[in-house]
PDB file of C-alpha atoms in Angstrom:
ATOM      1  CA  MET A   1     183.758  87.718  64.866  1.00 51.00           C
ATOM      2  CA  PRO A   2     181.579  90.689  65.974  1.00 61.00           C
ATOM      3  CA  SER A   3     182.174  93.783  63.842  1.00 83.00           C
ATOM      4  CA  ARG A   4     183.393  95.855  66.800  1.00 84.00           C
ATOM      5  CA  THR A   5     185.956  93.232  67.773  1.00 88.00           C
ATOM      6  CA  GLU A   6     187.077  93.006  64.148  1.00 91.00           C
ATOM      7  CA  ALA A   7     187.506  96.792  63.986  1.00 93.00           C
ATOM      8  CA  VAL A   8     189.535  96.749  67.204  1.00 95.00           C
ATOM      9  CA  LEU A   9     191.604  93.848  65.879  1.00 95.00           C
ATOM     10  CA  ASP A  10     192.380  95.749  62.671  1.00 94.00           C
ATOM     11  CA  ALA A  11     193.295  98.904  64.604  1.00 95.00           C
ATOM     12  CA  ILE A  12     195.690  97.125  66.952  1.00 95.00           C
ATOM     13  CA  LYS A  13     197.233  95.112  64.102  1.00 94.00           C
ATOM     14  CA  HIS A  14     197.783  98.299  62.097  1.00 93.00           C
ATOM     15  CA  ALA A  15     199.419 100.003  65.085  1.00 94.00           C
ATOM     16  CA  ILE A  16     201.735  97.008  65.576  1.00 93.00           C
ATOM     17  CA  LEU A  17     202.745  96.755  61.917  1.00 92.00           C
ATOM     18  CA  THR A  18     203.482 100.476  61.628  1.00 90.00           C
ATOM     19  CA  GLY A  19     205.546 100.453  64.828  1.00 89.00           C
ATOM     20  CA  GLU A  20     203.144 102.760  66.642  1.00 92.00           C
ATOM     21  CA  LEU A  21     202.901  99.948  69.186  1.00 94.00           C
ATOM     22  CA  ARG A  22     206.541  98.970  69.567  1.00 91.00           C
ATOM     23  CA  PRO A  23     208.014  95.461  69.856  1.00 90.00           C
ATOM     24  CA  GLY A  24     207.941  94.391  73.488  1.00 92.00           C
ATOM     25  CA  GLN A  25     205.462  97.117  74.470  1.00 94.00           C
ATOM     26  CA  ALA A  26     202.865  96.068  77.045  1.00 96.00           C
ATOM     27  CA  LEU A  27     199.294  95.998  75.740  1.00 96.00           C
ATOM     28  CA  VAL A  28     197.057  97.070  78.607  1.00 95.00           C
ATOM     29  CA  GLU A  29     193.383  96.389  77.970  1.00 94.00           C
ATOM     30  CA  THR A  30     192.116  99.487  79.782  1.00 95.00           C
ATOM     31  CA  GLU A  31     194.528 101.780  77.921  1.00 95.00           C
ATOM     32  CA  LEU A  32     193.700 100.297  74.521  1.00 96.00           C
ATOM     33  CA  ALA A  33     189.975 100.428  75.249  1.00 95.00           C
ATOM     34  CA  GLU A  34     190.188 104.113  76.160  1.00 95.00           C
ATOM     35  CA  ARG A  35     192.335 104.870  73.135  1.00 94.00           C
ATOM     36  CA  LEU A  36     189.926 103.111  70.756  1.00 94.00           C
ATOM     37  CA  GLY A  37     186.729 104.266  72.466  1.00 94.00           C
ATOM     38  CA  VAL A  38     185.413 100.792  73.248  1.00 94.00           C
ATOM     39  CA  SER A  39     184.908  98.523  76.239  1.00 93.00           C
ATOM     40  CA  LYS A  40     187.573  96.064  77.360  1.00 94.00           C
ATOM     41  CA  THR A  41     185.697  93.055  75.950  1.00 94.00           C
ATOM     42  CA  PRO A  42     186.479  93.576  72.233  1.00 94.00           C
ATOM     43  CA  VAL A  43     190.063  94.509  73.158  1.00 95.00           C
ATOM     44  CA  ARG A  44     190.461  91.289  75.148  1.00 94.00           C
ATOM     45  CA  GLU A  45     189.070  89.204  72.277  1.00 94.00           C
ATOM     46  CA  ALA A  46     191.251  91.009  69.724  1.00 95.00           C
ATOM     47  CA  LEU A  47     194.380  90.388  71.796  1.00 95.00           C
ATOM     48  CA  LYS A  48     193.564  86.682  72.021  1.00 95.00           C
ATOM     49  CA  THR A  49     193.217  86.530  68.244  1.00 95.00           C
ATOM     50  CA  LEU A  50     196.475  88.432  67.727  1.00 95.00           C
ATOM     51  CA  ALA A  51     198.239  86.083  70.133  1.00 95.00           C
ATOM     52  CA  GLY A  52     196.955  83.159  68.076  1.00 93.00           C
ATOM     53  CA  SER A  53     198.326  84.670  64.873  1.00 93.00           C
ATOM     54  CA  GLY A  54     201.714  85.443  66.436  1.00 93.00           C
ATOM     55  CA  LEU A  55     201.655  89.250  66.661  1.00 95.00           C
ATOM     56  CA  VAL A  56     201.163  89.345  70.428  1.00 96.00           C
ATOM     57  CA  THR A  57     202.641  87.324  73.292  1.00 95.00           C
ATOM     58  CA  MET A  58     200.609  86.472  76.382  1.00 93.00           C
ATOM     59  CA  SER A  59     202.130  85.887  79.809  1.00 89.00           C
ATOM     60  CA  LEU A  60     200.302  84.784  82.939  1.00 83.00           C
ATOM     61  CA  TYR A  61     202.177  87.347  85.015  1.00 83.00           C
ATOM     62  CA  LYS A  62     203.077  90.098  82.546  1.00 84.00           C
ATOM     63  CA  GLY A  63     199.945  90.094  80.398  1.00 91.00           C
ATOM     64  CA  ALA A  64     199.958  90.875  76.687  1.00 94.00           C
ATOM     65  CA  ALA A  65     202.790  92.528  74.761  1.00 96.00           C
ATOM     66  CA  VAL A  66     203.742  93.185  71.155  1.00 95.00           C
ATOM     67  CA  ARG A  67     205.881  90.344  69.884  1.00 94.00           C
ATOM     68  CA  GLU A  68     209.537  91.226  69.432  1.00 93.00           C
ATOM     69  CA  VAL A  69     211.181  90.457  66.109  1.00 91.00           C
ATOM     70  CA  ASP A  70     214.657  88.930  66.041  1.00 91.00           C
ATOM     71  CA  ARG A  71     216.595  86.778  63.598  1.00 92.00           C
ATOM     72  CA  GLU A  72     215.346  83.574  65.236  1.00 94.00           C
ATOM     73  CA  LEU A  73     211.697  84.480  64.675  1.00 94.00           C
ATOM     74  CA  ALA A  74     212.431  85.595  61.118  1.00 94.00           C
ATOM     75  CA  ARG A  75     214.376  82.399  60.429  1.00 95.00           C
ATOM     76  CA  CYS A  76     211.585  80.173  61.729  1.00 96.00           C
ATOM     77  CA  VAL A  77     208.875  81.966  59.750  1.00 96.00           C
ATOM     78  CA  TYR A  78     210.870  82.186  56.536  1.00 96.00           C
ATOM     79  CA  ASP A  79     212.192  78.619  56.790  1.00 97.00           C
ATOM     80  CA  MET A  80     208.576  77.434  56.834  1.00 97.00           C
ATOM     81  CA  ARG A  81     207.717  79.655  53.893  1.00 97.00           C
ATOM     82  CA  LEU A  82     210.755  78.447  51.983  1.00 97.00           C
ATOM     83  CA  LEU A  83     209.688  74.831  52.488  1.00 97.00           C
ATOM     84  CA  LEU A  84     206.030  75.315  51.597  1.00 98.00           C
ATOM     85  CA  GLU A  85     205.362  78.365  49.454  1.00 98.00           C
ATOM     86  CA  PRO A  86     207.407  77.641  46.307  1.00 98.00           C
ATOM     87  CA  VAL A  87     205.734  74.220  46.117  1.00 98.00           C
ATOM     88  CA  ALA A  88     202.254  75.667  46.613  1.00 98.00           C
ATOM     89  CA  ALA A  89     202.786  78.487  44.112  1.00 98.00           C
ATOM     90  CA  GLY A  90     204.184  76.062  41.556  1.00 97.00           C
ATOM     91  CA  ARG A  91     201.205  73.754  41.947  1.00 97.00           C
ATOM     92  CA  THR A  92     198.760  76.651  41.663  1.00 97.00           C
ATOM     93  CA  THR A  93     200.435  77.677  38.423  1.00 97.00           C
ATOM     94  CA  SER A  94     200.599  74.158  37.003  1.00 95.00           C
ATOM     95  CA  VAL A  95     196.865  73.569  37.472  1.00 93.00           C
ATOM     96  CA  ALA A  96     195.961  77.127  36.362  1.00 86.00           C
ATOM     97  CA  ARG A  97     193.951  77.854  39.519  1.00 90.00           C
ATOM     98  CA  GLY A  98     195.617  81.118  40.467  1.00 89.00           C
ATOM     99  CA  ASP A  99     193.703  84.384  40.579  1.00 93.00           C
ATOM    100  CA  TRP A 100     196.240  86.463  38.686  1.00 96.00           C
ATOM    101  CA  ALA A 101     193.912  89.478  38.526  1.00 96.00           C
ATOM    102  CA  GLN A 102     193.690  89.449  42.317  1.00 96.00           C
ATOM    103  CA  ALA A 103     197.468  89.143  42.525  1.00 97.00           C
ATOM    104  CA  ALA A 104     197.918  92.126  40.208  1.00 97.00           C
ATOM    105  CA  SER A 105     195.409  94.161  42.237  1.00 97.00           C
ATOM    106  CA  ALA A 106     197.350  93.364  45.427  1.00 97.00           C
ATOM    107  CA  LEU A 107     200.565  94.626  43.806  1.00 97.00           C
ATOM    108  CA  GLU A 108     198.821  97.874  42.888  1.00 97.00           C
ATOM    109  CA  ARG A 109     197.614  98.278  46.480  1.00 96.00           C
ATOM    110  CA  ALA A 110     201.150  97.688  47.730  1.00 95.00           C
ATOM    111  CA  ASP A 111     202.486 100.364  45.361  1.00 94.00           C
ATOM    112  CA  ARG A 112     199.875 102.874  46.640  1.00 95.00           C
ATOM    113  CA  ALA A 113     200.207 101.930  50.319  1.00 93.00           C
ATOM    114  CA  ALA A 114     200.418 104.792  52.768  1.00 90.00           C
ATOM    115  CA  ASP A 115     202.447 102.896  55.363  1.00 91.00           C
ATOM    116  CA  ALA A 116     204.233  99.637  56.129  1.00 88.00           C
ATOM    117  CA  ALA A 117     201.110  97.968  57.510  1.00 90.00           C
ATOM    118  CA  GLU A 118     199.093  98.520  54.322  1.00 93.00           C
ATOM    119  CA  ARG A 119     202.025  97.518  52.128  1.00 93.00           C
ATOM    120  CA  SER A 120     202.780  94.370  54.093  1.00 92.00           C
ATOM    121  CA  MET A 121     199.169  93.186  54.137  1.00 92.00           C
ATOM    122  CA  ALA A 122     198.838  93.872  50.394  1.00 95.00           C
ATOM    123  CA  ASN A 123     201.968  91.788  49.852  1.00 95.00           C
ATOM    124  CA  ARG A 124     200.442  88.985  51.887  1.00 95.00           C
ATOM    125  CA  ALA A 125     197.345  89.126  49.654  1.00 96.00           C
ATOM    126  CA  PHE A 126     199.602  88.841  46.603  1.00 97.00           C
ATOM    127  CA  HIS A 127     201.336  85.777  47.982  1.00 97.00           C
ATOM    128  CA  ARG A 128     198.021  84.157  48.933  1.00 97.00           C
ATOM    129  CA  ALA A 129     196.752  84.578  45.381  1.00 97.00           C
ATOM    130  CA  LEU A 130     199.818  82.627  44.254  1.00 97.00           C
ATOM    131  CA  TYR A 131     199.407  79.687  46.647  1.00 97.00           C
ATOM    132  CA  ALA A 132     195.688  79.433  47.437  1.00 97.00           C
ATOM    133  CA  GLY A 133     194.857  77.372  44.344  1.00 96.00           C
ATOM    134  CA  CYS A 134     197.412  74.637  45.002  1.00 97.00           C
ATOM    135  CA  GLY A 135     194.699  72.045  45.675  1.00 96.00           C
ATOM    136  CA  ASN A 136     195.868  71.135  49.190  1.00 97.00           C
ATOM    137  CA  PRO A 137     193.794  72.821  51.918  1.00 97.00           C
ATOM    138  CA  LEU A 138     196.259  71.782  54.639  1.00 97.00           C
ATOM    139  CA  LEU A 139     199.103  73.438  52.761  1.00 97.00           C
ATOM    140  CA  VAL A 140     197.037  76.601  52.307  1.00 97.00           C
ATOM    141  CA  ALA A 141     196.071  76.624  55.997  1.00 96.00           C
ATOM    142  CA  SER A 142     199.713  76.247  57.055  1.00 96.00           C
ATOM    143  CA  LEU A 143     200.748  79.218  54.922  1.00 97.00           C
ATOM    144  CA  ASP A 144     197.749  81.264  56.075  1.00 96.00           C
ATOM    145  CA  GLU A 145     198.871  80.786  59.681  1.00 94.00           C
ATOM    146  CA  LEU A 146     202.181  82.464  58.812  1.00 95.00           C
ATOM    147  CA  ARG A 147     200.669  85.558  57.183  1.00 93.00           C
ATOM    148  CA  ASP A 148     200.558  87.861  60.221  1.00 92.00           C
ATOM    149  CA  GLN A 149     204.001  86.833  61.456  1.00 94.00           C
ATOM    150  CA  THR A 150     205.396  87.377  57.960  1.00 94.00           C
ATOM    151  CA  ALA A 151     203.831  90.849  57.963  1.00 91.00           C
ATOM    152  CA  LEU A 152     205.396  91.571  61.362  1.00 92.00           C
ATOM    153  CA  VAL A 153     208.842  90.456  60.222  1.00 93.00           C
ATOM    154  CA  SER A 154     208.697  92.410  56.962  1.00 91.00           C
ATOM    155  CA  SER A 155     207.482  95.589  58.674  1.00 89.00           C
ATOM    156  CA  ALA A 156     210.287  95.340  61.230  1.00 89.00           C
ATOM    157  CA  ALA A 157     212.854  94.810  58.468  1.00 90.00           C
ATOM    158  CA  TRP A 158     211.568  97.766  56.433  1.00 88.00           C
ATOM    159  CA  SER A 159     211.877 100.045  59.470  1.00 86.00           C
ATOM    160  CA  ARG A 160     215.639  99.423  59.359  1.00 86.00           C
ATOM    161  CA  GLN A 161     216.203  99.014  55.633  1.00 84.00           C
ATOM    162  CA  PRO A 162     213.379  99.844  53.209  1.00 85.00           C
ATOM    163  CA  SER A 163     213.549  97.178  50.508  1.00 87.00           C
ATOM    164  CA  TRP A 164     209.975  96.993  49.261  1.00 87.00           C
ATOM    165  CA  GLU A 165     210.785  98.374  45.818  1.00 89.00           C
ATOM    166  CA  GLN A 166     213.164  95.502  45.148  1.00 92.00           C
ATOM    167  CA  GLU A 167     210.610  93.030  46.518  1.00 93.00           C
ATOM    168  CA  ALA A 168     207.914  94.582  44.323  1.00 94.00           C
ATOM    169  CA  ASP A 169     210.101  93.949  41.261  1.00 96.00           C
ATOM    170  CA  GLU A 170     210.500  90.334  42.363  1.00 97.00           C
ATOM    171  CA  HIS A 171     206.729  90.048  42.797  1.00 97.00           C
ATOM    172  CA  ARG A 172     206.108  91.301  39.277  1.00 98.00           C
ATOM    173  CA  ALA A 173     208.565  88.766  37.860  1.00 98.00           C
ATOM    174  CA  ILE A 174     206.807  85.959  39.751  1.00 98.00           C
ATOM    175  CA  LEU A 175     203.409  87.107  38.484  1.00 98.00           C
ATOM    176  CA  ARG A 176     204.628  87.217  34.867  1.00 98.00           C
ATOM    177  CA  ALA A 177     205.898  83.641  35.187  1.00 98.00           C
ATOM    178  CA  ALA A 178     202.585  82.546  36.716  1.00 97.00           C
ATOM    179  CA  GLU A 179     200.589  84.226  33.953  1.00 96.00           C
ATOM    180  CA  ASP A 180     202.780  82.404  31.416  1.00 96.00           C
ATOM    181  CA  GLY A 181     202.006  79.104  33.150  1.00 96.00           C
ATOM    182  CA  ASP A 182     205.670  78.398  33.882  1.00 97.00           C
ATOM    183  CA  ALA A 183     205.413  76.485  37.159  1.00 97.00           C
ATOM    184  CA  ASP A 184     209.133  75.652  37.343  1.00 98.00           C
ATOM    185  CA  LEU A 185     210.090  79.308  36.986  1.00 98.00           C
ATOM    186  CA  VAL A 186     207.502  80.329  39.579  1.00 98.00           C
ATOM    187  CA  ARG A 187     209.026  77.864  42.041  1.00 98.00           C
ATOM    188  CA  ARG A 188     212.562  79.124  41.386  1.00 98.00           C
ATOM    189  CA  LEU A 189     211.604  82.792  41.586  1.00 98.00           C
ATOM    190  CA  MET A 190     209.559  82.308  44.763  1.00 98.00           C
ATOM    191  CA  ARG A 191     212.400  80.415  46.417  1.00 98.00           C
ATOM    192  CA  GLY A 192     214.846  83.142  45.439  1.00 98.00           C
ATOM    193  CA  HIS A 193     212.473  85.878  46.598  1.00 97.00           C
ATOM    194  CA  ILE A 194     212.051  84.404  50.075  1.00 97.00           C
ATOM    195  CA  SER A 195     215.764  83.596  50.455  1.00 97.00           C
ATOM    196  CA  ALA A 196     216.830  87.063  49.260  1.00 95.00           C
ATOM    197  CA  PHE A 197     214.666  88.799  51.853  1.00 94.00           C
ATOM    198  CA  MET A 198     216.369  86.882  54.648  1.00 94.00           C
ATOM    199  CA  ALA A 199     219.841  87.458  53.198  1.00 94.00           C
ATOM    200  CA  ARG A 200     219.219  91.212  52.933  1.00 92.00           C
ATOM    201  CA  ASN A 201     217.547  91.776  56.251  1.00 91.00           C
ATOM    202  CA  PHE A 202     218.657  89.002  58.630  1.00 91.00           C
ATOM    203  CA  PRO A 203     222.115  87.822  57.479  1.00 88.00           C
ATOM    204  CA  GLU A 204     223.682  84.977  59.387  1.00 81.00           C
ATOM    205  CA  ASN A 205     226.741  87.033  60.389  1.00 67.00           C
ATOM    206  CA  GLU A 206     224.703  89.946  61.734  1.00 60.00           C
ATOM    207  CA  ALA A 207     225.312  90.756  65.396  1.00 52.00           C
ATOM    208  CA  GLU A 208     222.290  90.448  67.660  1.00 50.00           C
TER     209      GLU A 208
END
């Protein structure tokens, strides 16, 4: 990806994850290009990439818009994570292929984050360090495809109910278990971590 397009992509993603670009808001290429001081071409390419990762929706008639977050989206994303991530993290731990130093560094970045976008992306880096060494590239690719949508869901949830301190404590417990080589505990803690986020932020009995 050309560096200018990558910079535009990062800028738009940051604006989405901080809520500066609101859920459902139209993303007009000319307006974004003027705002970012670039031509429409890198904006168009960035929007295509963001649509592919699930942060943006594209309509033939309405154009691009920030994806809206509701319980159904959160349920779909977190159901997939619940099925895949505890298994991948457990396998990474059992074969001792995890980069625990990278995971710890990601937790430090999350603690120092200036906004929800930085914190959410640091959290995604932590989770990737836990699952990337599982030995199954298809499993890793499936979880990688969920990273941006997970960031979108978590940022939306935090805007209503900041819960990152509790999640940070859960992350530290998972990392300690991984460092100890306890794959069964990593699986249990990861499953509980993902389930608890949904229970806190998108309970089944919550009104739409």
